[in-house]
PDB file of C-alpha atoms in Angstrom:
ATOM      1  CA  MET A   1     212.166 153.961  63.064  1.00 43.00           C
ATOM      2  CA  LYS A   2     215.782 152.844  63.111  1.00 46.00           C
ATOM      3  CA  VAL A   3     216.910 151.007  59.990  1.00 46.00           C
ATOM      4  CA  HIS A   4     218.506 147.654  60.804  1.00 53.00           C
ATOM      5  CA  THR A   5     221.398 146.524  58.626  1.00 57.00           C
ATOM      6  CA  GLY A   6     223.031 143.149  58.243  1.00 69.00           C
ATOM      7  CA  GLU A   7     220.072 141.259  59.686  1.00 85.00           C
ATOM      8  CA  SER A   8     218.653 138.012  58.377  1.00 93.00           C
ATOM      9  CA  VAL A   9     215.502 137.613  56.327  1.00 93.00           C
ATOM     10  CA  LEU A  10     213.942 135.842  59.320  1.00 94.00           C
ATOM     11  CA  SER A  11     214.638 138.835  61.571  1.00 94.00           C
ATOM     12  CA  ARG A  12     213.004 141.118  59.044  1.00 95.00           C
ATOM     13  CA  ALA A  13     209.973 138.825  58.833  1.00 95.00           C
ATOM     14  CA  VAL A  14     209.668 138.898  62.636  1.00 95.00           C
ATOM     15  CA  ARG A  15     209.677 142.692  62.580  1.00 95.00           C
ATOM     16  CA  ILE A  16     206.871 142.607  60.018  1.00 96.00           C
ATOM     17  CA  PHE A  17     204.754 140.415  62.292  1.00 95.00           C
ATOM     18  CA  GLU A  18     205.491 142.705  65.231  1.00 93.00           C
ATOM     19  CA  ALA A  19     204.223 145.711  63.259  1.00 95.00           C
ATOM     20  CA  PHE A  20     200.673 144.466  63.862  1.00 94.00           C
ATOM     21  CA  THR A  21     198.991 145.255  67.178  1.00 87.00           C
ATOM     22  CA  THR A  22     195.646 144.545  68.776  1.00 79.00           C
ATOM     23  CA  ASP A  23     194.552 148.029  67.691  1.00 83.00           C
ATOM     24  CA  ASP A  24     196.077 147.852  64.195  1.00 91.00           C
ATOM     25  CA  VAL A  25     195.224 144.436  62.791  1.00 92.00           C
ATOM     26  CA  ALA A  26     195.331 145.524  59.145  1.00 95.00           C
ATOM     27  CA  LEU A  27     198.095 147.666  57.634  1.00 97.00           C
ATOM     28  CA  THR A  28     199.174 148.894  54.238  1.00 97.00           C
ATOM     29  CA  VAL A  29     202.592 147.890  52.959  1.00 97.00           C
ATOM     30  CA  SER A  30     203.669 151.506  53.439  1.00 97.00           C
ATOM     31  CA  ASP A  31     202.568 151.303  57.092  1.00 97.00           C
ATOM     32  CA  ILE A  32     204.611 148.133  57.517  1.00 97.00           C
ATOM     33  CA  ALA A  33     207.678 149.682  55.906  1.00 97.00           C
ATOM     34  CA  ARG A  34     207.445 152.729  58.148  1.00 96.00           C
ATOM     35  CA  ARG A  35     206.943 150.722  61.349  1.00 96.00           C
ATOM     36  CA  THR A  36     209.734 148.257  60.622  1.00 95.00           C
ATOM     37  CA  GLY A  37     212.252 150.653  59.117  1.00 94.00           C
ATOM     38  CA  LEU A  38     212.455 148.495  55.996  1.00 95.00           C
ATOM     39  CA  HIS A  39     212.795 149.960  52.535  1.00 95.00           C
ATOM     40  CA  LEU A  40     209.403 149.984  50.830  1.00 96.00           C
ATOM     41  CA  ALA A  41     210.561 147.609  48.099  1.00 96.00           C
ATOM     42  CA  THR A  42     211.998 145.198  50.666  1.00 95.00           C
ATOM     43  CA  ALA A  43     208.834 145.306  52.740  1.00 96.00           C
ATOM     44  CA  SER A  44     206.698 144.730  49.656  1.00 97.00           C
ATOM     45  CA  ARG A  45     208.768 141.707  48.594  1.00 96.00           C
ATOM     46  CA  LEU A  46     208.740 140.100  52.045  1.00 97.00           C
ATOM     47  CA  VAL A  47     205.035 140.741  52.495  1.00 97.00           C
ATOM     48  CA  ALA A  48     204.325 139.080  49.131  1.00 96.00           C
ATOM     49  CA  GLU A  49     206.341 136.002  50.140  1.00 96.00           C
ATOM     50  CA  LEU A  50     204.619 135.756  53.518  1.00 96.00           C
ATOM     51  CA  ILE A  51     201.223 136.034  51.806  1.00 96.00           C
ATOM     52  CA  GLU A  52     202.230 133.250  49.406  1.00 95.00           C
ATOM     53  CA  HIS A  53     202.933 130.966  52.396  1.00 94.00           C
ATOM     54  CA  GLY A  54     199.729 131.955  54.185  1.00 94.00           C
ATOM     55  CA  PHE A  55     201.435 133.733  57.089  1.00 95.00           C
ATOM     56  CA  LEU A  56     199.912 137.039  55.978  1.00 96.00           C
ATOM     57  CA  ALA A  57     196.706 137.725  54.043  1.00 96.00           C
ATOM     58  CA  ARG A  58     195.584 140.623  51.864  1.00 96.00           C
ATOM     59  CA  ASP A  59     192.124 142.177  52.180  1.00 94.00           C
ATOM     60  CA  ASP A  60     190.039 143.393  49.258  1.00 92.00           C
ATOM     61  CA  ASP A  61     191.266 146.928  49.945  1.00 93.00           C
ATOM     62  CA  ARG A  62     194.902 145.710  49.640  1.00 93.00           C
ATOM     63  CA  ARG A  63     195.558 146.074  53.361  1.00 96.00           C
ATOM     64  CA  VAL A  64     197.566 143.256  54.953  1.00 97.00           C
ATOM     65  CA  ARG A  65     196.736 141.265  58.085  1.00 95.00           C
ATOM     66  CA  ILE A  66     198.037 138.185  59.913  1.00 94.00           C
ATOM     67  CA  GLY A  67     197.120 135.034  57.979  1.00 93.00           C
ATOM     68  CA  MET A  68     195.235 131.992  59.197  1.00 91.00           C
ATOM     69  CA  ARG A  69     198.251 129.753  58.576  1.00 91.00           C
ATOM     70  CA  LEU A  70     200.244 131.556  61.256  1.00 89.00           C
ATOM     71  CA  TRP A  71     197.347 131.223  63.705  1.00 82.00           C
ATOM     72  CA  GLU A  72     197.000 127.522  62.859  1.00 85.00           C
ATOM     73  CA  LEU A  73     200.649 126.763  63.540  1.00 85.00           C
ATOM     74  CA  ALA A  74     200.692 128.839  66.724  1.00 78.00           C
ATOM     75  CA  VAL A  75     197.655 127.088  68.181  1.00 74.00           C
ATOM     76  CA  ARG A  76     198.825 123.637  67.141  1.00 75.00           C
ATOM     77  CA  ALA A  77     202.198 123.999  68.855  1.00 66.00           C
ATOM     78  CA  SER A  78     201.186 126.253  71.749  1.00 71.00           C
ATOM     79  CA  PRO A  79     202.700 125.233  75.100  1.00 69.00           C
ATOM     80  CA  THR A  80     199.645 126.760  76.795  1.00 74.00           C
ATOM     81  CA  LEU A  81     197.084 124.612  74.994  1.00 75.00           C
ATOM     82  CA  SER A  82     196.714 122.093  77.852  1.00 86.00           C
ATOM     83  CA  LEU A  83     196.429 124.960  80.328  1.00 91.00           C
ATOM     84  CA  ARG A  84     193.631 126.570  78.370  1.00 91.00           C
ATOM     85  CA  ASP A  85     191.841 123.243  77.931  1.00 90.00           C
ATOM     86  CA  ALA A  86     192.020 122.583  81.678  1.00 92.00           C
ATOM     87  CA  ALA A  87     190.820 126.079  82.537  1.00 95.00           C
ATOM     88  CA  MET A  88     187.886 126.504  80.156  1.00 95.00           C
ATOM     89  CA  PRO A  89     185.255 124.409  81.999  1.00 95.00           C
ATOM     90  CA  PHE A  90     185.987 126.243  85.244  1.00 97.00           C
ATOM     91  CA  MET A  91     186.058 129.617  83.529  1.00 97.00           C
ATOM     92  CA  GLU A  92     182.656 128.871  82.020  1.00 96.00           C
ATOM     93  CA  GLY A  93     181.328 127.967  85.476  1.00 95.00           C
ATOM     94  CA  VAL A  94     182.592 131.237  86.955  1.00 96.00           C
ATOM     95  CA  HIS A  95     181.193 133.149  84.013  1.00 95.00           C
ATOM     96  CA  ASP A  96     177.751 131.624  84.597  1.00 94.00           C
ATOM     97  CA  VAL A  97     177.851 132.958  88.162  1.00 93.00           C
ATOM     98  CA  THR A  98     179.269 136.422  87.572  1.00 93.00           C
ATOM     99  CA  GLY A  99     177.945 137.389  84.148  1.00 93.00           C
ATOM    100  CA  HIS A 100     181.059 139.529  83.748  1.00 95.00           C
ATOM    101  CA  HIS A 101     184.596 138.939  82.499  1.00 96.00           C
ATOM    102  CA  VAL A 102     186.604 135.819  83.339  1.00 97.00           C
ATOM    103  CA  GLN A 103     190.178 135.630  82.076  1.00 97.00           C
ATOM    104  CA  LEU A 104     193.300 133.508  82.178  1.00 97.00           C
ATOM    105  CA  GLY A 105     196.743 135.148  82.218  1.00 96.00           C
ATOM    106  CA  VAL A 106     200.321 133.893  82.171  1.00 96.00           C
ATOM    107  CA  LEU A 107     203.669 135.521  82.797  1.00 95.00           C
ATOM    108  CA  GLU A 108     205.443 136.747  79.685  1.00 93.00           C
ATOM    109  CA  GLY A 109     208.564 138.763  80.409  1.00 92.00           C
ATOM    110  CA  ASP A 110     207.611 141.605  82.739  1.00 93.00           C
ATOM    111  CA  GLU A 111     203.963 141.567  81.678  1.00 95.00           C
ATOM    112  CA  VAL A 112     200.869 139.428  82.010  1.00 96.00           C
ATOM    113  CA  LEU A 113     199.689 137.924  78.720  1.00 94.00           C
ATOM    114  CA  PHE A 114     196.009 136.991  78.522  1.00 94.00           C
ATOM    115  CA  LEU A 115     195.370 133.614  76.881  1.00 92.00           C
ATOM    116  CA  GLU A 116     191.601 133.544  77.144  1.00 93.00           C
ATOM    117  CA  ARG A 117     188.690 135.763  78.141  1.00 95.00           C
ATOM    118  CA  LEU A 118     184.972 135.151  78.490  1.00 96.00           C
ATOM    119  CA  SER A 119     182.647 138.122  78.486  1.00 94.00           C
ATOM    120  CA  ALA A 120     179.009 139.086  77.970  1.00 87.00           C
ATOM    121  CA  PRO A 121     176.949 142.013  76.697  1.00 88.00           C
ATOM    122  CA  GLY A 122     176.614 144.625  79.394  1.00 90.00           C
ATOM    123  CA  ALA A 123     179.636 143.420  81.368  1.00 94.00           C
ATOM    124  CA  VAL A 124     181.665 145.977  83.283  1.00 94.00           C
ATOM    125  CA  ILE A 125     184.408 147.846  81.407  1.00 93.00           C
ATOM    126  CA  ASN A 126     187.563 145.791  80.852  1.00 91.00           C
ATOM    127  CA  TYR A 127     190.697 146.869  78.978  1.00 87.00           C
ATOM    128  CA  THR A 128     192.144 143.376  78.590  1.00 86.00           C
ATOM    129  CA  ARG A 129     191.672 141.172  75.559  1.00 86.00           C
ATOM    130  CA  ILE A 130     192.887 137.819  74.284  1.00 86.00           C
ATOM    131  CA  ALA A 131     196.604 138.086  73.392  1.00 83.00           C
ATOM    132  CA  GLY A 132     196.673 141.466  75.134  1.00 88.00           C
ATOM    133  CA  ARG A 133     199.196 142.455  77.781  1.00 91.00           C
ATOM    134  CA  LEU A 134     199.325 144.600  80.905  1.00 93.00           C
ATOM    135  CA  PRO A 135     202.153 145.549  83.286  1.00 94.00           C
ATOM    136  CA  LEU A 136     202.364 143.108  86.170  1.00 96.00           C
ATOM    137  CA  HIS A 137     201.716 145.658  88.924  1.00 96.00           C
ATOM    138  CA  VAL A 138     198.515 146.998  87.368  1.00 95.00           C
ATOM    139  CA  SER A 139     196.073 144.077  87.165  1.00 94.00           C
ATOM    140  CA  SER A 140     194.914 141.374  89.583  1.00 97.00           C
ATOM    141  CA  SER A 141     196.284 138.628  87.313  1.00 97.00           C
ATOM    142  CA  GLY A 142     199.641 140.354  87.019  1.00 97.00           C
ATOM    143  CA  LEU A 143     199.916 140.896  90.755  1.00 98.00           C
ATOM    144  CA  VAL A 144     199.289 137.190  91.444  1.00 98.00           C
ATOM    145  CA  LEU A 145     201.969 136.198  88.947  1.00 98.00           C
ATOM    146  CA  LEU A 146     204.374 138.785  90.336  1.00 98.00           C
ATOM    147  CA  ALA A 147     203.723 137.737  93.935  1.00 98.00           C
ATOM    148  CA  HIS A 148     204.625 134.136  93.115  1.00 97.00           C
ATOM    149  CA  GLY A 149     207.332 134.890  90.565  1.00 96.00           C
ATOM    150  CA  ALA A 150     211.084 134.803  90.943  1.00 95.00           C
ATOM    151  CA  GLY A 151     212.708 137.216  93.380  1.00 95.00           C
ATOM    152  CA  GLU A 152     214.706 138.764  90.548  1.00 96.00           C
ATOM    153  CA  LEU A 153     211.476 139.556  88.711  1.00 96.00           C
ATOM    154  CA  ARG A 154     209.908 141.222  91.755  1.00 96.00           C
ATOM    155  CA  GLU A 155     212.981 143.342  92.421  1.00 96.00           C
ATOM    156  CA  ARG A 156     213.172 144.406  88.776  1.00 96.00           C
ATOM    157  CA  VAL A 157     209.521 145.485  88.743  1.00 96.00           C
ATOM    158  CA  LEU A 158     209.841 147.190  92.126  1.00 95.00           C
ATOM    159  CA  ALA A 159     212.863 149.137  90.880  1.00 94.00           C
ATOM    160  CA  GLY A 160     211.223 150.213  87.646  1.00 87.00           C
ATOM    161  CA  PRO A 161     208.626 152.890  86.992  1.00 91.00           C
ATOM    162  CA  LEU A 162     205.261 151.993  88.535  1.00 93.00           C
ATOM    163  CA  ALA A 163     202.962 153.997  86.319  1.00 89.00           C
ATOM    164  CA  GLY A 164     199.358 153.588  87.408  1.00 84.00           C
ATOM    165  CA  SER A 165     196.165 153.409  85.398  1.00 85.00           C
ATOM    166  CA  THR A 166     194.242 155.053  88.255  1.00 92.00           C
ATOM    167  CA  ARG A 167     194.975 156.566  91.668  1.00 92.00           C
ATOM    168  CA  HIS A 168     194.321 153.127  93.196  1.00 94.00           C
ATOM    169  CA  THR A 169     197.085 151.290  91.316  1.00 94.00           C
ATOM    170  CA  PRO A 170     200.092 150.463  93.534  1.00 94.00           C
ATOM    171  CA  GLY A 171     202.416 153.329  92.630  1.00 92.00           C
ATOM    172  CA  THR A 172     205.275 153.035  95.121  1.00 95.00           C
ATOM    173  CA  PRO A 173     207.698 150.170  95.847  1.00 96.00           C
ATOM    174  CA  GLU A 174     206.613 150.132  99.491  1.00 96.00           C
ATOM    175  CA  ARG A 175     202.937 149.722  98.713  1.00 96.00           C
ATOM    176  CA  LEU A 176     203.558 147.170  95.962  1.00 97.00           C
ATOM    177  CA  ARG A 177     205.843 145.083  98.165  1.00 97.00           C
ATOM    178  CA  ALA A 178     203.209 145.033 100.935  1.00 97.00           C
ATOM    179  CA  GLU A 179     200.479 144.108  98.480  1.00 97.00           C
ATOM    180  CA  LEU A 180     202.503 141.195  97.087  1.00 98.00           C
ATOM    181  CA  ALA A 181     203.057 139.899 100.616  1.00 97.00           C
ATOM    182  CA  ASP A 182     199.295 140.098 101.255  1.00 98.00           C
ATOM    183  CA  ILE A 183     198.576 138.137  98.078  1.00 98.00           C
ATOM    184  CA  ARG A 184     200.967 135.359  99.056  1.00 97.00           C
ATOM    185  CA  ARG A 185     199.455 135.200 102.540  1.00 97.00           C
ATOM    186  CA  GLN A 186     195.754 135.291 101.643  1.00 97.00           C
ATOM    187  CA  GLY A 187     195.951 133.366  98.379  1.00 97.00           C
ATOM    188  CA  TYR A 188     194.330 135.883  96.039  1.00 98.00           C
ATOM    189  CA  ALA A 189     194.510 139.444  94.710  1.00 98.00           C
ATOM    190  CA  PHE A 190     191.644 141.877  95.309  1.00 98.00           C
ATOM    191  CA  CYS A 191     192.068 145.015  93.233  1.00 97.00           C
ATOM    192  CA  PRO A 192     189.313 147.659  93.351  1.00 97.00           C
ATOM    193  CA  GLY A 193     189.708 150.279  90.651  1.00 95.00           C
ATOM    194  CA  TYR A 194     193.304 149.411  89.705  1.00 95.00           C
ATOM    195  CA  VAL A 195     192.786 149.488  85.927  1.00 94.00           C
ATOM    196  CA  HIS A 196     189.515 151.459  85.803  1.00 94.00           C
ATOM    197  CA  GLU A 197     187.639 153.180  88.610  1.00 95.00           C
ATOM    198  CA  ASP A 198     184.428 151.271  87.868  1.00 95.00           C
ATOM    199  CA  ALA A 199     185.979 147.788  87.689  1.00 96.00           C
ATOM    200  CA  LEU A 200     187.381 145.428  90.293  1.00 97.00           C
ATOM    201  CA  GLY A 201     189.682 142.483  89.605  1.00 97.00           C
ATOM    202  CA  ILE A 202     189.965 139.322  91.692  1.00 98.00           C
ATOM    203  CA  ALA A 203     192.600 136.741  90.768  1.00 98.00           C
ATOM    204  CA  ALA A 204     193.897 133.489  92.214  1.00 98.00           C
ATOM    205  CA  PRO A 205     196.937 131.369  91.288  1.00 98.00           C
ATOM    206  CA  VAL A 206     196.784 128.287  89.074  1.00 97.00           C
ATOM    207  CA  ARG A 207     199.485 125.736  89.926  1.00 96.00           C
ATOM    208  CA  ASP A 208     200.980 122.835  88.015  1.00 92.00           C
ATOM    209  CA  GLU A 209     201.653 119.345  89.355  1.00 91.00           C
ATOM    210  CA  ARG A 210     204.811 120.596  91.080  1.00 92.00           C
ATOM    211  CA  GLY A 211     202.899 123.309  92.907  1.00 93.00           C
ATOM    212  CA  LEU A 212     204.441 126.106  90.850  1.00 95.00           C
ATOM    213  CA  VAL A 213     202.217 129.015  89.816  1.00 97.00           C
ATOM    214  CA  VAL A 214     201.826 128.881  86.037  1.00 95.00           C
ATOM    215  CA  ALA A 215     198.829 131.161  85.503  1.00 97.00           C
ATOM    216  CA  ALA A 216     196.266 133.402  87.164  1.00 98.00           C
ATOM    217  CA  LEU A 217     192.514 133.033  86.841  1.00 98.00           C
ATOM    218  CA  ALA A 218     190.632 136.278  87.337  1.00 98.00           C
ATOM    219  CA  VAL A 219     187.239 137.920  87.192  1.00 97.00           C
ATOM    220  CA  ILE A 220     186.562 141.566  86.409  1.00 97.00           C
ATOM    221  CA  VAL A 221     183.328 142.694  88.080  1.00 96.00           C
ATOM    222  CA  PRO A 222     181.736 146.016  89.083  1.00 96.00           C
ATOM    223  CA  ASN A 223     183.605 147.871  91.811  1.00 96.00           C
ATOM    224  CA  ASP A 224     180.945 147.632  94.503  1.00 96.00           C
ATOM    225  CA  ALA A 225     180.246 146.042  97.870  1.00 93.00           C
ATOM    226  CA  GLU A 226     179.054 142.766  96.336  1.00 93.00           C
ATOM    227  CA  ALA A 227     182.404 141.988  94.702  1.00 95.00           C
ATOM    228  CA  ARG A 228     183.877 140.374  97.828  1.00 95.00           C
ATOM    229  CA  ALA A 229     181.414 137.498  97.432  1.00 95.00           C
ATOM    230  CA  MET A 230     183.245 136.465  94.265  1.00 96.00           C
ATOM    231  CA  VAL A 231     186.500 135.659  96.082  1.00 97.00           C
ATOM    232  CA  PRO A 232     185.626 132.032  97.011  1.00 97.00           C
ATOM    233  CA  VAL A 233     184.280 131.455  93.502  1.00 97.00           C
ATOM    234  CA  VAL A 234     187.551 132.526  91.915  1.00 97.00           C
ATOM    235  CA  ARG A 235     189.693 130.607  94.391  1.00 97.00           C
ATOM    236  CA  THR A 236     187.655 127.438  93.937  1.00 97.00           C
ATOM    237  CA  ALA A 237     187.896 127.676  90.163  1.00 97.00           C
ATOM    238  CA  ALA A 238     191.670 128.226  90.259  1.00 97.00           C
ATOM    239  CA  LEU A 239     192.049 125.218  92.550  1.00 97.00           C
ATOM    240  CA  GLY A 240     189.939 123.138  90.172  1.00 96.00           C
ATOM    241  CA  VAL A 241     192.144 124.109  87.214  1.00 96.00           C
ATOM    242  CA  SER A 242     195.243 123.266  89.253  1.00 96.00           C
ATOM    243  CA  GLN A 243     193.927 119.835  90.157  1.00 94.00           C
ATOM    244  CA  THR A 244     192.902 119.183  86.553  1.00 93.00           C
ATOM    245  CA  LEU A 245     196.388 120.081  85.350  1.00 90.00           C
ATOM    246  CA  ALA A 246     197.983 117.807  87.934  1.00 90.00           C
ATOM    247  CA  ALA A 247     195.666 114.899  87.117  1.00 88.00           C
ATOM    248  CA  SER A 248     196.180 115.201  83.377  1.00 78.00           C
ATOM    249  CA  THR A 249     199.961 115.302  83.800  1.00 68.00           C
ATOM    250  CA  ARG A 250     199.899 112.129  85.869  1.00 65.00           C
ATOM    251  CA  GLY A 251     197.429 110.394  83.561  1.00 58.00           C
ATOM    252  CA  LEU A 252     194.745 110.202  86.257  1.00 54.00           C
ATOM    253  CA  PRO A 253     190.991 110.562  85.717  1.00 52.00           C
ATOM    254  CA  VAL A 254     189.865 114.129  86.190  1.00 49.00           C
ATOM    255  CA  GLU A 255     187.164 114.769  88.752  1.00 49.00           C
ATOM    256  CA  LYS A 256     185.253 118.037  88.977  1.00 47.00           C
ATOM    257  CA  PRO A 257     183.718 118.141  92.451  1.00 42.00           C
ATOM    258  CA  TYR A 258     183.251 121.890  92.486  1.00 46.00           C
ATOM    259  CA  THR A 259     180.098 123.832  91.888  1.00 45.00           C
ATOM    260  CA  PHE A 260     179.997 127.575  91.612  1.00 48.00           C
ATOM    261  CA  ALA A 261     176.356 128.550  91.884  1.00 43.00           C
ATOM    262  CA  SER A 262     176.268 127.728  95.590  1.00 42.00           C
ATOM    263  CA  GLN A 263     179.204 129.988  96.404  1.00 49.00           C
ATOM    264  CA  ALA A 264     177.874 133.340  95.296  1.00 48.00           C
ATOM    265  CA  PRO A 265     174.601 135.229  95.419  1.00 48.00           C
ATOM    266  CA  PRO A 266     172.362 134.831  92.368  1.00 47.00           C
ATOM    267  CA  ARG A 267     173.081 137.162  89.498  1.00 52.00           C
ATOM    268  CA  PRO A 268     170.666 140.053  89.238  1.00 46.00           C
ATOM    269  CA  SER A 269     168.095 139.645  86.504  1.00 42.00           C
TER     270      SER A 269
END
């Protein structure tokens, strides 16, 4: 790890927070020092101060994790809070129909960041998680966001490496460009086996009151012949979230005229 010199205390604190990942939620101070490039004594002092303010917490085994105070402030000030609130009733409706994963993703840099996910025991394999990220060209949510994103973003992703999770992931600029055009034309992404051979993602755009795509609502279901029946369910839910966002922005009463159970075959018992 490269040692940074001449940086502020705030920059060092940010690097400490970034040392934690979804796979490594608890670290020793030595781990933090190694990952950040900070001297052990410096890391220890900063960690102690962050614990004092509640931004970090120490477990009984002396390992350090992100503190509840940081989570509290992040949730309180989150610009995505209204989006999540608008989406949750529709996500719950889709989840009742599918019995598998339903998730909400937004664009963050050149990746899709997942704000929320509903799941169930026995659901199909899914590598995404709340606050997790995936490259835009890999997942159904990412492809929807990329298809409706800025031209500069699309060209940057198309020019970069297109590493695939499976043989089905769009791996060439030509195929990816064609797929993005299909998504814009048909209004949804249908991605069999893109992240895992056994899973299929379907995503549709969520728009704000200006009609701009601000998120993608997706389901991850088994990769089989029945998956196509979920397309109208996902599209209806995404439209419902969009209309809820628009109504709340304009201060109008929110109506929920959509039902999901009538748009898909009953879940197998």
